[in-house]
Coordinates of C-alpha atoms and ligand atoms in Angstrom, one line a residue:
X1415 CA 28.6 33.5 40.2
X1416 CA 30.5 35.1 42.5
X1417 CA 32.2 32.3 45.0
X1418 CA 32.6 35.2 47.8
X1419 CA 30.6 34.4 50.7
X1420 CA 29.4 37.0 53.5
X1421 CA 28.7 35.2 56.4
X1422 CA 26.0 36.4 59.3
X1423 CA 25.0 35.7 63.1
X1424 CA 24.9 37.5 66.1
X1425 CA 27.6 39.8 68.0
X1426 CA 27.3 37.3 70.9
X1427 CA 29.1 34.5 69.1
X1428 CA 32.1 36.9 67.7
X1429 CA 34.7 35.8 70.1
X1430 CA 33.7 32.0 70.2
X1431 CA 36.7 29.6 68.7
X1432 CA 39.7 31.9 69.4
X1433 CA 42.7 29.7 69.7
X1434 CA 41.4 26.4 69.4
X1435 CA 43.5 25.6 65.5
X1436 CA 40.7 26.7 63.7
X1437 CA 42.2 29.5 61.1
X1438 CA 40.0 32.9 61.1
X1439 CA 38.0 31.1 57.8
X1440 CA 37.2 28.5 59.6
X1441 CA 36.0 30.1 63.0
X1442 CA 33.4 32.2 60.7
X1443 CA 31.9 29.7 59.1
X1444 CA 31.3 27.3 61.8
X1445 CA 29.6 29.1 63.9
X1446 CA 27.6 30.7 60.8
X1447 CA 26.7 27.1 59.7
X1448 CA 25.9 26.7 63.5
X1449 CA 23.7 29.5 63.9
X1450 CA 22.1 29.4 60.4
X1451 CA 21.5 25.6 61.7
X1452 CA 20.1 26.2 64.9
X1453 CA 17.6 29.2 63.4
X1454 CA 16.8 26.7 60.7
X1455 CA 16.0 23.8 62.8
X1456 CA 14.3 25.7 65.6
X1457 CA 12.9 29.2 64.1
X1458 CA 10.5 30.4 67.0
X1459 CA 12.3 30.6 70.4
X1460 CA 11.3 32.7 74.0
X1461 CA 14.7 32.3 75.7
X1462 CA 17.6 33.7 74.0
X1463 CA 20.4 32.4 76.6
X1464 CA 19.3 28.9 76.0
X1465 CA 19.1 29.5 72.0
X1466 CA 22.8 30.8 72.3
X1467 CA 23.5 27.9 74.2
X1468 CA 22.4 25.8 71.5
X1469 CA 24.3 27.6 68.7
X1470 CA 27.1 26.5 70.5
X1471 CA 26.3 22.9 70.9
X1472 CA 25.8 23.3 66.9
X1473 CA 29.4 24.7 66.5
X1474 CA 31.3 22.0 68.9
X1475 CA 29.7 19.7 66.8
X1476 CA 30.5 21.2 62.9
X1477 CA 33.7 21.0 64.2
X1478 CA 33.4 17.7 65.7
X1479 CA 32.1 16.3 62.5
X1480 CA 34.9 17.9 60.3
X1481 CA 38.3 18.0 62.6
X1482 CA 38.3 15.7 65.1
X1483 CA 41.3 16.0 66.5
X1484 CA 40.7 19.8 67.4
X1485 CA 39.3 18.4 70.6
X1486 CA 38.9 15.7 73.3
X1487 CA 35.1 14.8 74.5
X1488 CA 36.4 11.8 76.6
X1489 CA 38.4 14.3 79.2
X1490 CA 37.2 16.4 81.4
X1491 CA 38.7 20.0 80.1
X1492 CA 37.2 22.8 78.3
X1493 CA 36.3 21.7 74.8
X1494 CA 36.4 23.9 72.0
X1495 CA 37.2 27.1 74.6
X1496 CA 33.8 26.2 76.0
X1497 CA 33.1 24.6 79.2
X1498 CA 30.4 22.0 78.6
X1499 CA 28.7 21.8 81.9
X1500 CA 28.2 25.2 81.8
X1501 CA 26.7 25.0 78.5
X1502 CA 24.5 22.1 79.0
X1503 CA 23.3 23.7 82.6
X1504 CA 22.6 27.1 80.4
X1505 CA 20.2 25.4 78.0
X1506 CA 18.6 22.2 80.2
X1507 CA 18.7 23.2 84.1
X1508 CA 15.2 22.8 85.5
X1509 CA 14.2 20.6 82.3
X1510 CA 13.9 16.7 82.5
X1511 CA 16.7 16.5 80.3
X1512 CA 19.5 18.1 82.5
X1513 CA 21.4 14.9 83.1
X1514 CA 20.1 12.4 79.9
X1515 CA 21.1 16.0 77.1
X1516 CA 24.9 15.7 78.6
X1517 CA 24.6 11.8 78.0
X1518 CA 23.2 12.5 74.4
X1519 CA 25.6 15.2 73.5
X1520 CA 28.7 13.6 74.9
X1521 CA 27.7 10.7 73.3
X1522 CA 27.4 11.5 70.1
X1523 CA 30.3 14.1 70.1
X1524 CA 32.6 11.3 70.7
X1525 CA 31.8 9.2 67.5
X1526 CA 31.8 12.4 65.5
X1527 CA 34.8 12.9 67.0
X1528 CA 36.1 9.0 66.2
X1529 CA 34.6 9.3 62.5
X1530 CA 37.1 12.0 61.8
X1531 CA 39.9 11.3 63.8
X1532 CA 41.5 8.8 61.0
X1533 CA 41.9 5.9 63.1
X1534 CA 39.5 2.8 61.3
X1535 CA 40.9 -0.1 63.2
X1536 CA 40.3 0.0 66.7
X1537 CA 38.2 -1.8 68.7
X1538 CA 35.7 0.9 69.3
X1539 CA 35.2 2.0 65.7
X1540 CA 34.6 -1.9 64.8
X1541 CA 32.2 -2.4 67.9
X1542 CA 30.5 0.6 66.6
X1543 CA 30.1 -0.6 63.1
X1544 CA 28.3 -3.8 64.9
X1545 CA 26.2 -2.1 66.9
X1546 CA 25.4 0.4 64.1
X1547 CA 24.4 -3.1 62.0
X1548 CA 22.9 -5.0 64.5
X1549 CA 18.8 -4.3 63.9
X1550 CA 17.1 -1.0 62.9
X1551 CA 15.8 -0.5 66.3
X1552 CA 19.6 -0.4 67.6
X1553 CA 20.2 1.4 64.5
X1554 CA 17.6 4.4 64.8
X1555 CA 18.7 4.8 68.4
X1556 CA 22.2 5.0 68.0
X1557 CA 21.3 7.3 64.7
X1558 CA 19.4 9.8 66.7
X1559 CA 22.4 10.5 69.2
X1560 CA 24.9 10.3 66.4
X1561 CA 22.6 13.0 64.7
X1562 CA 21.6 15.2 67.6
X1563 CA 17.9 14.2 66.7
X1564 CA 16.4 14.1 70.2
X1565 CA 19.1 16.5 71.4
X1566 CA 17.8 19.0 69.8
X1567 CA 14.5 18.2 69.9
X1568 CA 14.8 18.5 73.4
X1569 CA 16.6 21.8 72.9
X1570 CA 13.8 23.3 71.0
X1571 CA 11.3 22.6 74.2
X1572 CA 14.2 24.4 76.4
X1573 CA 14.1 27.5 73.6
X1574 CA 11.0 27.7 74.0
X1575 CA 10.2 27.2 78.0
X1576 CA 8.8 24.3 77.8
X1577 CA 10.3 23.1 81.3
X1578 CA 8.0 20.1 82.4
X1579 CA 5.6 17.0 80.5
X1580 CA 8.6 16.2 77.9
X1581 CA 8.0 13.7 75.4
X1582 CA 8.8 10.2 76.7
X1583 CA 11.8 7.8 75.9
X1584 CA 9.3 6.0 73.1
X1585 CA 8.1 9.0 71.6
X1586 CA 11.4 10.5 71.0
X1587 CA 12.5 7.2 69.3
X1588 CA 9.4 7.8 67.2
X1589 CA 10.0 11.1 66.6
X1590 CA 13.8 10.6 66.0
X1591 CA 13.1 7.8 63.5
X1592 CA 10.5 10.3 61.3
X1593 CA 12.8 13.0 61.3
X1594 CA 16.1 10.8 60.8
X1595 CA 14.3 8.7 57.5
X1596 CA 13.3 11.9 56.1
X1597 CA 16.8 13.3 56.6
X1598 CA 18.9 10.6 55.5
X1599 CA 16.7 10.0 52.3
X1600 CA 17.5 13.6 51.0
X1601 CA 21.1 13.2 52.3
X1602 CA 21.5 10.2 50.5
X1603 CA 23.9 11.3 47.8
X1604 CA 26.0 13.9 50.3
X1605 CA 25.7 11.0 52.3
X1606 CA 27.4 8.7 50.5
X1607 CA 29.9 11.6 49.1
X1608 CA 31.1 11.3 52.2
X1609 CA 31.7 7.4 52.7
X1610 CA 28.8 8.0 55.8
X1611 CA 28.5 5.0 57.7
X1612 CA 25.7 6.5 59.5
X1613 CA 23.2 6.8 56.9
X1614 CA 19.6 4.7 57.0
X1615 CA 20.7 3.4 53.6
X1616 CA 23.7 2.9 54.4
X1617 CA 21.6 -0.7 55.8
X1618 CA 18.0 -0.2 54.8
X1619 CA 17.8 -1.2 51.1
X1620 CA 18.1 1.9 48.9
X1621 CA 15.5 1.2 46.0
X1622 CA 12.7 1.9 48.8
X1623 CA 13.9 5.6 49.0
X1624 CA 11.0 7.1 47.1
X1625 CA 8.2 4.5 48.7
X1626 CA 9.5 4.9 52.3
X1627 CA 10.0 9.1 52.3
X1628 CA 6.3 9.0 50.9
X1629 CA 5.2 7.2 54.0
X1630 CA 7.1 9.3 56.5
X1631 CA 6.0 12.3 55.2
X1632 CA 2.6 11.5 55.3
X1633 CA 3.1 10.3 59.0
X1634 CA 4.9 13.5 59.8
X1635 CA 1.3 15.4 58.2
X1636 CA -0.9 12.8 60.6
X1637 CA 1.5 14.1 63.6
X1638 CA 1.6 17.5 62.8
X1639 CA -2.4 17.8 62.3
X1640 CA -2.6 16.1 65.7
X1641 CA -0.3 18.4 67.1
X1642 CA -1.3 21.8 65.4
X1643 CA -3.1 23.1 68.7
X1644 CA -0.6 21.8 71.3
X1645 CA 1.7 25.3 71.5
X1646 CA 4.2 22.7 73.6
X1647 CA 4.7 20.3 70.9
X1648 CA 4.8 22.6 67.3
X1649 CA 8.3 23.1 68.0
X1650 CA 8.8 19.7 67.8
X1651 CA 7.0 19.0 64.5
X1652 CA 8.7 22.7 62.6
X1653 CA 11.8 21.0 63.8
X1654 CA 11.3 17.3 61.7
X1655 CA 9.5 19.3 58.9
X1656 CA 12.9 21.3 58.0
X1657 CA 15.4 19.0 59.4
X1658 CA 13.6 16.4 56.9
X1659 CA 14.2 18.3 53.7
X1660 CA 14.1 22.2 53.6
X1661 CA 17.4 23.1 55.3
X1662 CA 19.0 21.5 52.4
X1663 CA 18.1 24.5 50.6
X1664 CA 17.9 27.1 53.0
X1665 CA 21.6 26.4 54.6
X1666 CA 24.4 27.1 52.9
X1667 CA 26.2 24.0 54.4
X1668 CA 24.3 22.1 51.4
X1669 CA 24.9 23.0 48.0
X1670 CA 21.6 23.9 46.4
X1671 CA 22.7 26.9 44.5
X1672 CA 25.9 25.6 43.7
X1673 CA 24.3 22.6 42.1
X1674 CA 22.3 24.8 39.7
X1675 CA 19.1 25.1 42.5
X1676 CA 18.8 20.9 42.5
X1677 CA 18.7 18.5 45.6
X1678 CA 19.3 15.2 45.8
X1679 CA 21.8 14.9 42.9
X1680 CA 24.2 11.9 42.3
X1681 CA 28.0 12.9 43.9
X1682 CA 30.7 13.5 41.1
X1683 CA 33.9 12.9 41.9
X1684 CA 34.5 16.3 42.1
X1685 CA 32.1 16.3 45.1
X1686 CA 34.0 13.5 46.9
X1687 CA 37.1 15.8 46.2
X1688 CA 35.5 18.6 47.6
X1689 CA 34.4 16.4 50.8
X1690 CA 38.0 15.2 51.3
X1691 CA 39.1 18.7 51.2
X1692 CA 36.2 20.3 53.6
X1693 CA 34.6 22.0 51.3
X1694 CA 31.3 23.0 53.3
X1695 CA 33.0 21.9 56.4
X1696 CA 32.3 18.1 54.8
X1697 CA 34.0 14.9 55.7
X1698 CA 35.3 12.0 53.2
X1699 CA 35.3 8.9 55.5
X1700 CA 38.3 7.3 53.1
X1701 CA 39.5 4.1 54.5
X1702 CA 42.5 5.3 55.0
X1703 CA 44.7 2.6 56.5
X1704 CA 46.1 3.2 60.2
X1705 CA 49.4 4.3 60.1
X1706 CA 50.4 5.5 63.9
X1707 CA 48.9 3.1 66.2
X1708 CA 46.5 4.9 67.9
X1709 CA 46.0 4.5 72.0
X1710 CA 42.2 2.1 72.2
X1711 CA 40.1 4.0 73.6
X1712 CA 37.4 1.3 73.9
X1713 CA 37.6 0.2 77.9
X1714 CA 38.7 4.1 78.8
X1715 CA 34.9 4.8 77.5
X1716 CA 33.1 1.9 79.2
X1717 CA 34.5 3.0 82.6
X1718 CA 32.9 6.3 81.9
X1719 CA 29.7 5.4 80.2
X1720 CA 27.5 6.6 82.5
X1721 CA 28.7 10.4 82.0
X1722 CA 30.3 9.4 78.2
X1723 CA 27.1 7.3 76.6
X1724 CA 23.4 7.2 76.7
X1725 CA 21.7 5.2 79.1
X1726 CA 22.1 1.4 76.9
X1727 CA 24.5 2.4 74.6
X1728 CA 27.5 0.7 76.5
X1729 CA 25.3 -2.5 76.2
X1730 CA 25.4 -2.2 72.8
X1731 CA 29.2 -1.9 72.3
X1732 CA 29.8 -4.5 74.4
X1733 CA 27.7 -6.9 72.3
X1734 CA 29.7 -10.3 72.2
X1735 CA 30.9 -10.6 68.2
X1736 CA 28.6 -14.0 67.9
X1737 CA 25.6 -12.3 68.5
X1738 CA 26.1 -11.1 65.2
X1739 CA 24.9 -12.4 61.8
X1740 CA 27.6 -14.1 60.1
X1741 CA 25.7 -13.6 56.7
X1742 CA 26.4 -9.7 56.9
X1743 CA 29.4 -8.8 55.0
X1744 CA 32.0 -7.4 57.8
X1745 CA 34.9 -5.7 57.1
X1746 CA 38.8 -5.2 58.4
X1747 CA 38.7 -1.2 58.2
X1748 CA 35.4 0.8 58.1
X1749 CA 35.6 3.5 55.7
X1750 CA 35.5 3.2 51.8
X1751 CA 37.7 4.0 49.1
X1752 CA 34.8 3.6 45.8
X1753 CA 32.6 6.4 44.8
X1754 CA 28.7 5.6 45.1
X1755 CA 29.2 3.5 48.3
X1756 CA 28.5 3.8 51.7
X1757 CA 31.2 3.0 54.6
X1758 CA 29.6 0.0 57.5
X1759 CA 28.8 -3.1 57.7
X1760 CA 26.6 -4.7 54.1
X1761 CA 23.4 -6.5 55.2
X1762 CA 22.4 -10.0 54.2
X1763 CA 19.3 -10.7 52.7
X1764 CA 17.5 -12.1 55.3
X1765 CA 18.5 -9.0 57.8
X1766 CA 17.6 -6.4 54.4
X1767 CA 14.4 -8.0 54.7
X1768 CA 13.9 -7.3 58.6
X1769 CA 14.9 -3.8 58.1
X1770 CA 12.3 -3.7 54.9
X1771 CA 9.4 -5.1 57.5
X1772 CA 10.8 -2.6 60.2
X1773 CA 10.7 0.8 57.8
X1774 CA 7.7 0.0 55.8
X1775 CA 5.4 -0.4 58.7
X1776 CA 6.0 3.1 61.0
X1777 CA 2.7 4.7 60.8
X1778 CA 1.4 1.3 62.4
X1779 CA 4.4 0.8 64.8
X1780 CA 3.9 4.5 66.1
X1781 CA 0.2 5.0 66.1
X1782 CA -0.3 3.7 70.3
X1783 CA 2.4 6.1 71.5
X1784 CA 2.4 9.3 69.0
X1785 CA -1.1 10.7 68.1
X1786 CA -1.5 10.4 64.4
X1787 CA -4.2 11.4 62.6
X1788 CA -6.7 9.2 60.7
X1789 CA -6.6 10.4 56.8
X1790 CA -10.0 12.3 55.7
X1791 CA -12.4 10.0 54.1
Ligands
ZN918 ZN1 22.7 -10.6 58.1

């Protein structure tokens, strides 16, 4: 098999990451894994500014999630040779989501950006291990801004015109949550190839995999049967259906024909290598120990929330420590060294079985605020 890729996407996007320390390699397939995201995730579009727009959000955050250090959320510069404002004004101006997408994005960009940046012990990577820990509502939030779930959700609407009568704040928490279990279920072995510690089951118990994609599937078929006539909210369903399983095969970013045309395979440690080294743009969250004291960037964040983090999110960080459970199994330094384990704090049994109770009953806990359908007789 010939290991020579050719890479496509638009002529648009040929002069995007020039001199930001990505080499040539690296520029072409970021944005190809950004645009072959962004036509995976959202197929059908009526405004090609806004889709371009979006292909770049993809890219700044490939490269957020694999090199870190290339760039610098928290200030107020150009990031990536892209100005963000003008970005997020390209794709959300006259959309509900103007202000609350530059929250999201920002948001999440700066974790993504923490997660690679080597530093494990700062006050700001522990209080996000907390929060991350703290109960699966927390947990599904804070999951849905660290993987642009509602982002680009929201995105999708914008693609596609759809400027007024958004989904509320619940049902995009709904909505995030379907697409997020289904996503992190058939991530679950990249997942922990890359030490994740943002990964459902990285908390949730792991032997309900199989039970609990079951469920969400079928409550993504109630939704989308509900939804089939409502041109304004297809997008939204197309998005979870191949974000919650099919782009693992149709993106190159996963390794479906490398692994012999399988999904879902157990990591080697040849695939933890390959992590460590970037392979796929990848990320191995070692827990590597600190060795240049980093600046703390924890109270330079909380003084700029309000542009930096959602709307809550600060709340959450600042969570005193003894609000806690002291049965969870906390660590000095979050990142893991073992193969077959997830980086993050280890759940008791009592808080497994909350997070049990919490996953196994969605189609219940979503029913009054997303329309699924009743199953045929
Ligand atoms: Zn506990």
């Amino acid at each position: 098999m010939s290991n020579k890729d050719q890479w496509f996407y638009p002529d648009e996007l040929s002069g995007d990451l020039r001199d930001t320390g990505l080499s040539p390699a690296q520029i072409t397939e970021t944005i190809t894994a950004a645009w072959e995201y962004t036509r995976a995730s959202i197929p059908e579009f009526t405004n090609w500014e806004r889709y371009l727009a979006e292909v770049r959000f993809n890219a700044i955050a490939i490269v957020a999630e694999c090199s870190g250090d290339l760039l610098d959320i928290a200030s107020e510069g150009p990031v990536l040779g892209y100005d963000l404002d003008e970005l997020i004004d390209t794709l959300f101006a006259g959309t509900p989501g103007h202000e609350s997408m530059a929250r999201e994005f920002r948001g999440a960009l700066l974790f993504m950006q923490e997660k690679t940046s080597g530093r494990r012990d700062t006050l700001l990577w522990h209080r996000y291990a907390n929060a991350l820990a703290y109960s699966p509502r927390d947990w599904f939030r804070i999951r849905d801004c660290d993987g642009l779930a509602r982002f680009t959700m929201a995105a999708a609407l914008a693609c596609n015109d759809i400027d007024t009568d958004w989904p509320q704040e619940e049902e995009f928490r709904f909505l995030a949550e379907l697409v997020l279990i289904l996503y992190d279920t058939v991530a679950f072995y990249k997942h922990r190839a890359e030490g994740e510690i943002c990964n459902t089951w990285a908390y949730a118990d792991p032997s309900l995999r199989q039970e609990v994609y079951g469920q969400f599937r079928e409550a993504l078929w109630a939704l989308d049967t509900a939804w089939s006539r409502r041109p304004d909210r297809r997008c939204l369903t197309t998005f979870i259906r191949n974000v919650g399983g099919p782009i693992h095969m149709t993106m190159r970013r996963y390794r479906f024909v490398e692994d012999g045309l399988t999904i879902g395979e157990p990591e080697t440690t040849q695939m933890v290598d390959y992590a460590r080294r970037h392979a796929k743009l990848w990320y191995r969250l070692d827990a590597i120990p600190e060795t240049d004291r980093a600046d703390e960037p924890f109270h330079k964040i909380m003084t700029d929330k309000d542009r930096l983090l959602f709307d809550g999110f600060a709340d959450m960080l600042k969570r005193p420590e003894e609000e806690n459970c002291s049965h969870c199994h906390r660590q000095g330094v979050y990142g893991t060294d073992d193969l077959g384990q997830f980086s993050g704090v280890q759940l008791c049994s009592a808080c497994l079985q909350d997070w049990t109770a919490y996953l196994t009953t969605f189609a219940a806990r979503a029913r009054g605020t997303l329309p699924l359908a009743f199953a045929k007789a």
